[in-house]
Tab-separated table of C-alpha atoms and ligand atoms in Angstrom:
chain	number	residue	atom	x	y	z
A	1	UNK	CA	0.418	26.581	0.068
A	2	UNK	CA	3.344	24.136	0.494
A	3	UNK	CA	6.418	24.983	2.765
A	4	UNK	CA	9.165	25.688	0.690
A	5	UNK	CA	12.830	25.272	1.194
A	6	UNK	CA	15.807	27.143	-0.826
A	7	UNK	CA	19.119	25.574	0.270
A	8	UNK	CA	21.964	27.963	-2.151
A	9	UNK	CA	21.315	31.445	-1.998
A	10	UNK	CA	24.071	32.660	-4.656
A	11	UNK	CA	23.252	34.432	-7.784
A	12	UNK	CA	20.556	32.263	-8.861
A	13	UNK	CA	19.085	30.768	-6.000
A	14	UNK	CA	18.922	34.614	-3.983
A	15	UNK	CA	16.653	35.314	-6.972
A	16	UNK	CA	14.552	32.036	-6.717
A	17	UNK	CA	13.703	32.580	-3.233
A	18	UNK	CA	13.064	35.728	-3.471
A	19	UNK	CA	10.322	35.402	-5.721
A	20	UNK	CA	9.253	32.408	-3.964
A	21	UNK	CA	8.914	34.414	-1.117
A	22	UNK	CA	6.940	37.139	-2.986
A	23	UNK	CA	4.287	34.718	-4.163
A	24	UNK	CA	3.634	34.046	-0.746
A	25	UNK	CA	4.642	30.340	-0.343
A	26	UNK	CA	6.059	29.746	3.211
A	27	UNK	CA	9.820	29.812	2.853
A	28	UNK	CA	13.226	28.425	5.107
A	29	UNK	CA	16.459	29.281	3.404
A	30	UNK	CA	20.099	27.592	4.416
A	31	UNK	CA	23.132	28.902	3.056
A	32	UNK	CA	26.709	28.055	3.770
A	33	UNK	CA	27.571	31.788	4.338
A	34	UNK	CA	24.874	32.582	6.591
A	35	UNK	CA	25.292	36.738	6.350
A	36	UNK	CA	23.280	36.063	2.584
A	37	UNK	CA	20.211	34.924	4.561
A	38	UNK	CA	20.080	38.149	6.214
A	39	UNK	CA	17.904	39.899	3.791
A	40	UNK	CA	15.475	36.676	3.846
A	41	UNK	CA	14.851	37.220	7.509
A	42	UNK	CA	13.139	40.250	7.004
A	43	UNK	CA	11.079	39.144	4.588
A	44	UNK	CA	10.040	36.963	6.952
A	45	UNK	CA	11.881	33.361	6.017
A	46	UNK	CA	12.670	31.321	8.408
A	47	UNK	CA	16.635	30.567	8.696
A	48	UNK	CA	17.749	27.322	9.034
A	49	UNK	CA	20.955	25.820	11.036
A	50	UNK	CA	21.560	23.118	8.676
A	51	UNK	CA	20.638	21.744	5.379
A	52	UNK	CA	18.990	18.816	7.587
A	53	UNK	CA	16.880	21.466	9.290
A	54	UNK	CA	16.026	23.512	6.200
A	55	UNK	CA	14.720	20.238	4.425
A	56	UNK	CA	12.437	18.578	7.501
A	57	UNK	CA	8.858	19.970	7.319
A	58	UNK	CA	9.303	21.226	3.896
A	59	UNK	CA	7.133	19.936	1.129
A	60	UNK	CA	9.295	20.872	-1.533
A	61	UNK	CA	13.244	21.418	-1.265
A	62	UNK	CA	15.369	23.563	-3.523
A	63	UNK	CA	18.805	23.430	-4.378
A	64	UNK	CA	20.578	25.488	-5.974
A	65	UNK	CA	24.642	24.522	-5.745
A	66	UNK	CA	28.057	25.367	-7.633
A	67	UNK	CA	28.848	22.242	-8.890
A	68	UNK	CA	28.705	18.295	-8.512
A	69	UNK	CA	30.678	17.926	-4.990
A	70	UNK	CA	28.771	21.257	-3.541
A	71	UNK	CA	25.544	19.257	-4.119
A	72	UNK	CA	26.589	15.806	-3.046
A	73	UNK	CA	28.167	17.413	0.511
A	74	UNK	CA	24.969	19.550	0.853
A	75	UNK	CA	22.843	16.713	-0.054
A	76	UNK	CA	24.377	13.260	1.250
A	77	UNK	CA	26.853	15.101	4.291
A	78	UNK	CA	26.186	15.438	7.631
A	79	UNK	CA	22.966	17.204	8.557
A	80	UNK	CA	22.398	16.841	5.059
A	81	UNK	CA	19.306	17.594	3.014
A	82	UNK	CA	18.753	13.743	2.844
A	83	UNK	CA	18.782	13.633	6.009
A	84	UNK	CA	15.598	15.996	6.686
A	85	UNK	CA	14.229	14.521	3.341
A	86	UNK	CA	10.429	13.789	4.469
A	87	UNK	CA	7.941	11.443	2.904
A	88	UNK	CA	5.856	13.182	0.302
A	89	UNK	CA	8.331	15.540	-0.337
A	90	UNK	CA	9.825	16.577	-3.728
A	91	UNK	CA	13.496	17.525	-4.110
A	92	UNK	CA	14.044	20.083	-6.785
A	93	UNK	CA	17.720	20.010	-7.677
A	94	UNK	CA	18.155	23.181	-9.948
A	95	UNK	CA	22.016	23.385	-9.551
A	96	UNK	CA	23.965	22.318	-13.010
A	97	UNK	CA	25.129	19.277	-12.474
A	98	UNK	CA	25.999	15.916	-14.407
A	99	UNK	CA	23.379	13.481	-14.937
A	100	UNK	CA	24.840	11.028	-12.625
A	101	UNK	CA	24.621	13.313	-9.559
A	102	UNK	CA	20.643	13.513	-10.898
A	103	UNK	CA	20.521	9.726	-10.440
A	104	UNK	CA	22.155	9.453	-6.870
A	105	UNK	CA	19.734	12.340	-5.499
A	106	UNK	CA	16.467	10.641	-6.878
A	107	UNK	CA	17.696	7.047	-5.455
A	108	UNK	CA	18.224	9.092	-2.024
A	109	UNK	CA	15.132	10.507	-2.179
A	110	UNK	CA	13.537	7.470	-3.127
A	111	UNK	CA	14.856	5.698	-0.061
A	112	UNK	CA	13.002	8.473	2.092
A	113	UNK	CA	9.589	7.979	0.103
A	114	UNK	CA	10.349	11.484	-1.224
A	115	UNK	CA	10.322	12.462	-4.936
A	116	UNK	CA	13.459	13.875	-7.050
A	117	UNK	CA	13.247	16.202	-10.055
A	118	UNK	CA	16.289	17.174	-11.920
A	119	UNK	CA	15.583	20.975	-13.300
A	120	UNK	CA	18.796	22.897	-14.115
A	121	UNK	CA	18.310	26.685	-15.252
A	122	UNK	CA	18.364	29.004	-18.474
A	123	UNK	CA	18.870	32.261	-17.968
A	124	UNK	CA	21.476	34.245	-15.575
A	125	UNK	CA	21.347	36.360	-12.682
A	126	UNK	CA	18.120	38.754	-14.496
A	127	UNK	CA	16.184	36.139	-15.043
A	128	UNK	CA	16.436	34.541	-11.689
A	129	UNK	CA	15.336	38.038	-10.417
A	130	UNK	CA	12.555	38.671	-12.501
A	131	UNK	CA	11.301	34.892	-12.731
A	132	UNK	CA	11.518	34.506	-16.422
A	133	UNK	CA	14.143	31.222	-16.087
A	134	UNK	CA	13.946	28.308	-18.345
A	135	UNK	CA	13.599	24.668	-16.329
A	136	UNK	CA	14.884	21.934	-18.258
A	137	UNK	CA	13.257	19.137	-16.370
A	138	UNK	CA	14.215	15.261	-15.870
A	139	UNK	CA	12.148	12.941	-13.308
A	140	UNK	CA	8.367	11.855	-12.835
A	141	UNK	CA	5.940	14.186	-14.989
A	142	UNK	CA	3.034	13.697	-12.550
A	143	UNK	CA	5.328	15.081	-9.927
A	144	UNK	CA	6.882	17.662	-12.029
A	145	UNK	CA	2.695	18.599	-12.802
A	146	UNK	CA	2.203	18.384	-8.286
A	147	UNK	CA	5.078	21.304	-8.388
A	148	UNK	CA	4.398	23.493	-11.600
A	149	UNK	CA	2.744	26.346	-9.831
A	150	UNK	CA	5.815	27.107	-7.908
A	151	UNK	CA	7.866	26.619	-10.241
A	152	UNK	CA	6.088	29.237	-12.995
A	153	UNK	CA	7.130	31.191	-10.046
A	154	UNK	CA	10.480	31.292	-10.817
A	155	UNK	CA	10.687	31.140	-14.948
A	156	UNK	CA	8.078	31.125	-17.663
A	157	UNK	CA	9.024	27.752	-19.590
A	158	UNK	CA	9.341	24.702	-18.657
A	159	UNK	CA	10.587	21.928	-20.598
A	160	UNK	CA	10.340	18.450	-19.770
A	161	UNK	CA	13.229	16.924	-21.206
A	162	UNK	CA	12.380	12.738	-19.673
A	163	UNK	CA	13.128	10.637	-17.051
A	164	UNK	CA	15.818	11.036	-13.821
A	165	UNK	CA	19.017	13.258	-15.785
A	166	UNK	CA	17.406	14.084	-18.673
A	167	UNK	CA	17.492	17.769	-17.478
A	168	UNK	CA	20.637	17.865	-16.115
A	169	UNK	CA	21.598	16.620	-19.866
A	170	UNK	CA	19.768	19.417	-21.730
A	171	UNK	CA	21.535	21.986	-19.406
A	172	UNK	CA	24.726	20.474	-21.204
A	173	UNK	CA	23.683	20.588	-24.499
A	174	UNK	CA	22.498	24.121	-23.581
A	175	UNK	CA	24.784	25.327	-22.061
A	176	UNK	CA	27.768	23.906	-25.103
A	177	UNK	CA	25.953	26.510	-27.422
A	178	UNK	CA	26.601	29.011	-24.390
A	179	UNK	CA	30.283	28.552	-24.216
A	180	UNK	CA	31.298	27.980	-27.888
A	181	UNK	CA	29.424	31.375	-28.368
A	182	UNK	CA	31.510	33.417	-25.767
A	183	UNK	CA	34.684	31.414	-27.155
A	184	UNK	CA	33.423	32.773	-30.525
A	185	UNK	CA	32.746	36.168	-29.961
A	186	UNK	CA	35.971	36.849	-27.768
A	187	UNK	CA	38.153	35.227	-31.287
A	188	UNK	CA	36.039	37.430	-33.197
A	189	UNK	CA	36.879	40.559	-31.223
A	190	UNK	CA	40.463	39.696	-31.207
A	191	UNK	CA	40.872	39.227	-34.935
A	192	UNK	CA	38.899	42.389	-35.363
A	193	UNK	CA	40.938	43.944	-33.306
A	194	UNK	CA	44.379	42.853	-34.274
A	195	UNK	CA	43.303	43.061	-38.111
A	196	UNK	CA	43.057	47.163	-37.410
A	197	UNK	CA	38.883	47.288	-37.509
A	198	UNK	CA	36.724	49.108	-34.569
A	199	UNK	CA	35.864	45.599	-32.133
A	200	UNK	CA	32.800	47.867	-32.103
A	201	UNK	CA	31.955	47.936	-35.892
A	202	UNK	CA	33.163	44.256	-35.911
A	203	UNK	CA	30.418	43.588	-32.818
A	204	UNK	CA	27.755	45.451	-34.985
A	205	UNK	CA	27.942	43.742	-38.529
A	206	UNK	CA	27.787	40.033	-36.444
A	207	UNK	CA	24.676	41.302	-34.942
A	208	UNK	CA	22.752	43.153	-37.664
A	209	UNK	CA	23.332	39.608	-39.597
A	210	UNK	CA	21.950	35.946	-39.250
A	211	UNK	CA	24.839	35.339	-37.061
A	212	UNK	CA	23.589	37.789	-34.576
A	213	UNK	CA	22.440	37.199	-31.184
A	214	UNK	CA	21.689	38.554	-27.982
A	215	UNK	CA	24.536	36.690	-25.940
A	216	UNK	CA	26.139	38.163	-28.556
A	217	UNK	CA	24.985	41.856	-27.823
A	218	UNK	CA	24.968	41.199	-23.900
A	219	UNK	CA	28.416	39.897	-23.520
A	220	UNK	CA	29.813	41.951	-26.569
A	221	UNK	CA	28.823	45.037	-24.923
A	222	UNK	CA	30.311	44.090	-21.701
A	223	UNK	CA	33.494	43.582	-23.224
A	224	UNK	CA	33.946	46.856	-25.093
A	225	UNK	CA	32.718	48.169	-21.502
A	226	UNK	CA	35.558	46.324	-19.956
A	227	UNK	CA	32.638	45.144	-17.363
A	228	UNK	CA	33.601	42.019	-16.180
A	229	UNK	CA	30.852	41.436	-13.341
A	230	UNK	CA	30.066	38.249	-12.221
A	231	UNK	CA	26.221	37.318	-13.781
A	232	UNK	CA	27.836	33.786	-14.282
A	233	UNK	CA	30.928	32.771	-12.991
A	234	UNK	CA	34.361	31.231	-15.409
A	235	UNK	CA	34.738	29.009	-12.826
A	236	UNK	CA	31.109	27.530	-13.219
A	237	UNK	CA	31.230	27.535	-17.110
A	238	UNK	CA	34.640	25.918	-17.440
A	239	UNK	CA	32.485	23.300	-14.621
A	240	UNK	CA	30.023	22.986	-17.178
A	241	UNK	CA	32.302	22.218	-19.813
A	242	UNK	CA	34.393	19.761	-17.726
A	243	UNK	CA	30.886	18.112	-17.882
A	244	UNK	CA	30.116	17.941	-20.804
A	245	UNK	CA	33.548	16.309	-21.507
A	246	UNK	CA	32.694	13.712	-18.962
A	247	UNK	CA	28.851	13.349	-20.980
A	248	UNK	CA	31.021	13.353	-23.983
A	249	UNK	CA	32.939	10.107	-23.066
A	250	UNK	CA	29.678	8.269	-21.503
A	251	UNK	CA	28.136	8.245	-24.508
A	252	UNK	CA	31.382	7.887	-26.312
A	253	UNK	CA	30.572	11.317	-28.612
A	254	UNK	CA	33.461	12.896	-30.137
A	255	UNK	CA	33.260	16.945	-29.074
A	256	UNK	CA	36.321	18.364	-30.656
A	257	UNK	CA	35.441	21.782	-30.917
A	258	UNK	CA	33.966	21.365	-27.066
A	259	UNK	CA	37.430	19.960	-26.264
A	260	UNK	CA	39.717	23.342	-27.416
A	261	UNK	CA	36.814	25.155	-25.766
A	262	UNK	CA	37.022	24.044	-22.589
A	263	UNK	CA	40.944	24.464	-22.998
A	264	UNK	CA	40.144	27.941	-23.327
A	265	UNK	CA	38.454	28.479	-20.607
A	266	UNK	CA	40.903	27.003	-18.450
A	267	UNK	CA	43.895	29.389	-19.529
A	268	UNK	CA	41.431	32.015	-18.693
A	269	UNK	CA	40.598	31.017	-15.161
A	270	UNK	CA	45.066	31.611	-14.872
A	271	UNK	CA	44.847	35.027	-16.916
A	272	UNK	CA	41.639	36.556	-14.881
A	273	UNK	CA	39.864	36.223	-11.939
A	274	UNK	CA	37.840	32.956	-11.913
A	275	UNK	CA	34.733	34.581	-10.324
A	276	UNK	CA	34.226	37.154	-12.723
A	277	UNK	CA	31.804	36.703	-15.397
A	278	UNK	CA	32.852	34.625	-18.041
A	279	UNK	CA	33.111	36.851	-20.933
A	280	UNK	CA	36.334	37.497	-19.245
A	281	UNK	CA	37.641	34.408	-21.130
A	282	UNK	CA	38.750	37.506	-23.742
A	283	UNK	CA	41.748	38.309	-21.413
A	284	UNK	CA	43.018	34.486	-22.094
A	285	UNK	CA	43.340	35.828	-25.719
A	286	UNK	CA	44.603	39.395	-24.353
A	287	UNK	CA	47.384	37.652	-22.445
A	288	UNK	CA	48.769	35.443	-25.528
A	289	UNK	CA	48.417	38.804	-27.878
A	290	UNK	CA	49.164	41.515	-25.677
A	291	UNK	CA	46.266	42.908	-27.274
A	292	UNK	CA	43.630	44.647	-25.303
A	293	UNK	CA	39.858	44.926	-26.698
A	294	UNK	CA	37.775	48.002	-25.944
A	295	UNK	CA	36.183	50.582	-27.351
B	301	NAP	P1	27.046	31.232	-7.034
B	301	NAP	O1	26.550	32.615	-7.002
B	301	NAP	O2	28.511	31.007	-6.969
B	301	NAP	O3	26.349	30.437	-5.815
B	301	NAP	C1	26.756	29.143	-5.485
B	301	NAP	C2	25.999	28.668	-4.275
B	301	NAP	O4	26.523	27.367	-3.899
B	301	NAP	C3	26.181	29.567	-3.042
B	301	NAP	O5	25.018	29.531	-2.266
B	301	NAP	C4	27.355	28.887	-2.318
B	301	NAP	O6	27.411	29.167	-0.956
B	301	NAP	C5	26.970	27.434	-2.539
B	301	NAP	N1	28.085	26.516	-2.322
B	301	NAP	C6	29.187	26.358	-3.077
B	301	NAP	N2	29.994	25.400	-2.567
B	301	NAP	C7	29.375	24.947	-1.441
B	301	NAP	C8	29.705	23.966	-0.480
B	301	NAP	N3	30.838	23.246	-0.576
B	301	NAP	N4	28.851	23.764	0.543
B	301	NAP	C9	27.710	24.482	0.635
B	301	NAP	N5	27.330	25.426	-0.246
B	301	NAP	C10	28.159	25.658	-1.280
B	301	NAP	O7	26.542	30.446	-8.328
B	301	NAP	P2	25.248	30.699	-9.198
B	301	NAP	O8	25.621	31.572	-10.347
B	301	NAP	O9	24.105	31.056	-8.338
B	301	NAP	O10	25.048	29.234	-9.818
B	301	NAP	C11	24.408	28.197	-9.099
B	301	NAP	C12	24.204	27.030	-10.051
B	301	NAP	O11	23.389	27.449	-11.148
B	301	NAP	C13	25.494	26.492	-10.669
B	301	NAP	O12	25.387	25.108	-10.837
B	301	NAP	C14	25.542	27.199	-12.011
B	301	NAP	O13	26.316	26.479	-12.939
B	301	NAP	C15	24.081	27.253	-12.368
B	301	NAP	N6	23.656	28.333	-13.267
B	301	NAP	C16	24.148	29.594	-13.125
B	301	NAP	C17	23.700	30.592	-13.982
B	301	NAP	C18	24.193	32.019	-13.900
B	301	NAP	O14	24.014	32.752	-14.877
B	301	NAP	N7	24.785	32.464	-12.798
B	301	NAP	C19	22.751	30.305	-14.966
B	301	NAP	C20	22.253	29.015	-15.059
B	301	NAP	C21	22.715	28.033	-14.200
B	301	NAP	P3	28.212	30.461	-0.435
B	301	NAP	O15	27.263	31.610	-0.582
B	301	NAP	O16	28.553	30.151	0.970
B	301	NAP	O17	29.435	30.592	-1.307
């Protein structure tokens, strides 16, 4: 089996190697704050000092990274993952990122006769656990074909999306659909709210309609609950849709509704904590209205 490395061990990437580890594939993990590899040593992982050291002897290396500048220090720093980069080897960078960063990691790799996929993640904190993530995929498809087994280890559908970027600029488009649908819901909740209706009864006639979802369901629930915790950060959406702003204006597409959006999101990283899940963006709308949404 190749030797595996998972450099990120947050949300997602804890649940990656985890079930890398379980299908038995030789595993080093690196994290920046070491006390999450903890757990990984007793599974047996080996822990490594650096992102240099996690990526030499490794077949295939995993990242899984915040944002842009997380990946490029991890990546092009000092006793960085290019670094250890080895010939043969494939570099799986699952983090969401823009497709420029995609571009600079594959020309890296290339430079160190080692392969680059791009292959950002659907699907939150659950699905990392229980391996059911999508992989939107950009890069070589006789490579991604070389790495498929391990990665039906950690989701259930993969789509191949084109060449270097062309999954990092799926996860956009994906992930636009994501945020305009929290944005939507938390508006929705509000007016229901302010207009004198049960946000409850409001929640249940969206969903027992076409308009329905299960974002929709998840993410309604948790704000009647008044459950905020993190399975996907405000920081990291209001990332994503700084992102897509900056895809927006390479390919000179007008994204107005994207635009207010992301404005949204940004008041509600100053009205609640920007680590807590982002469904929290309903207390941007609490603070303007003095209006609180529960059950
Ligand atoms: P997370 O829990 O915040 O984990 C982020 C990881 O990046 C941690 O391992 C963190 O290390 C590391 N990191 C951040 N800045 C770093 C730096 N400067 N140097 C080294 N390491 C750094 O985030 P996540 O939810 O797992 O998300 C990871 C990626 O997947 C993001 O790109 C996100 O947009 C994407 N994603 C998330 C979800 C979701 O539902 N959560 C779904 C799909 C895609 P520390 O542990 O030391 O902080």
């Amino acid at each position: 089996m190749e030797r595996v490395a998972v450099i990120g061990l947050g949300i997602m990437g804890r649940g990656m190697a985890i079930n890398i580890a379980g299908a038995g594939y030789p595993l080093t993990v690196w994290n920046r704050t070491r006390s999450k590899t903890d757990e990984f040593t007793k599974m047996g992982a080996r822990v490594a000092d650096t992102p240099k050291d996690a990526a030499a002897g490794a077949d295939i290396v995993i990242t899984m990274l915040s944002d842009p500048p997380a990946v490029e220090l991890v990546a092009f720093g000092r006793d960085g993952v290019i670094e250890g980069l080895g010939e043969g080897a494939v570099l799986i960078d699952c983090s969401t990122v823009d497709p420029s960063t995609s571009l600079k990691l594959a020309s890296a790799a290339k430079g160190k006769g080692a392969d680059f996929l791009d292959s950002p993640v659907g699907g939150s904190r659950d699905a990392a656990e229980a391996g059911t993530l999508v992989l939107m995929v950009g890069g070589d498809k006789a490579v991604l074909e070389k790495v498929k087994p391990l990665l039906m280890r950690v989701g259930n559908k993969i789509v191949h999306a084109g060449d270097t970027g062309k999954g990092a600029a799926l996860k956009l488009c994906f992930n636009l659909v994501i945020a305009h649908s929290a944005a939507a819901l938390a508006e929705t909740l509000m007016l229901g709210t302010r207009a004198g209706l049960d946000p409850g009864l409001v929640l249940d006639a969206v969903n027992s309609s076409i308009a329905g979802s299960r974002l929709y369901e998840w993410k309604g629930g948790c704000i009647l609950d008044r459950d905020f915790s993190t399975n996907f950060a405000l920081k990291l959406i209001h990332k994503d849709l700084n992102l897509m702003m900056s895809a927006a204006y390479a390919t000179n597409t007008p994204l107005p509704v994207t635009a207010a959006v992301k404005e949204l999101f940004g008041q509600a990283k100053s009205f609640a904590d920007p680590e807590s899940d982002y469904c929290s963006v309903i207390q941007a709308l609490e603070t303007l209205t003095g209006t609180v949404v529960k059950k």
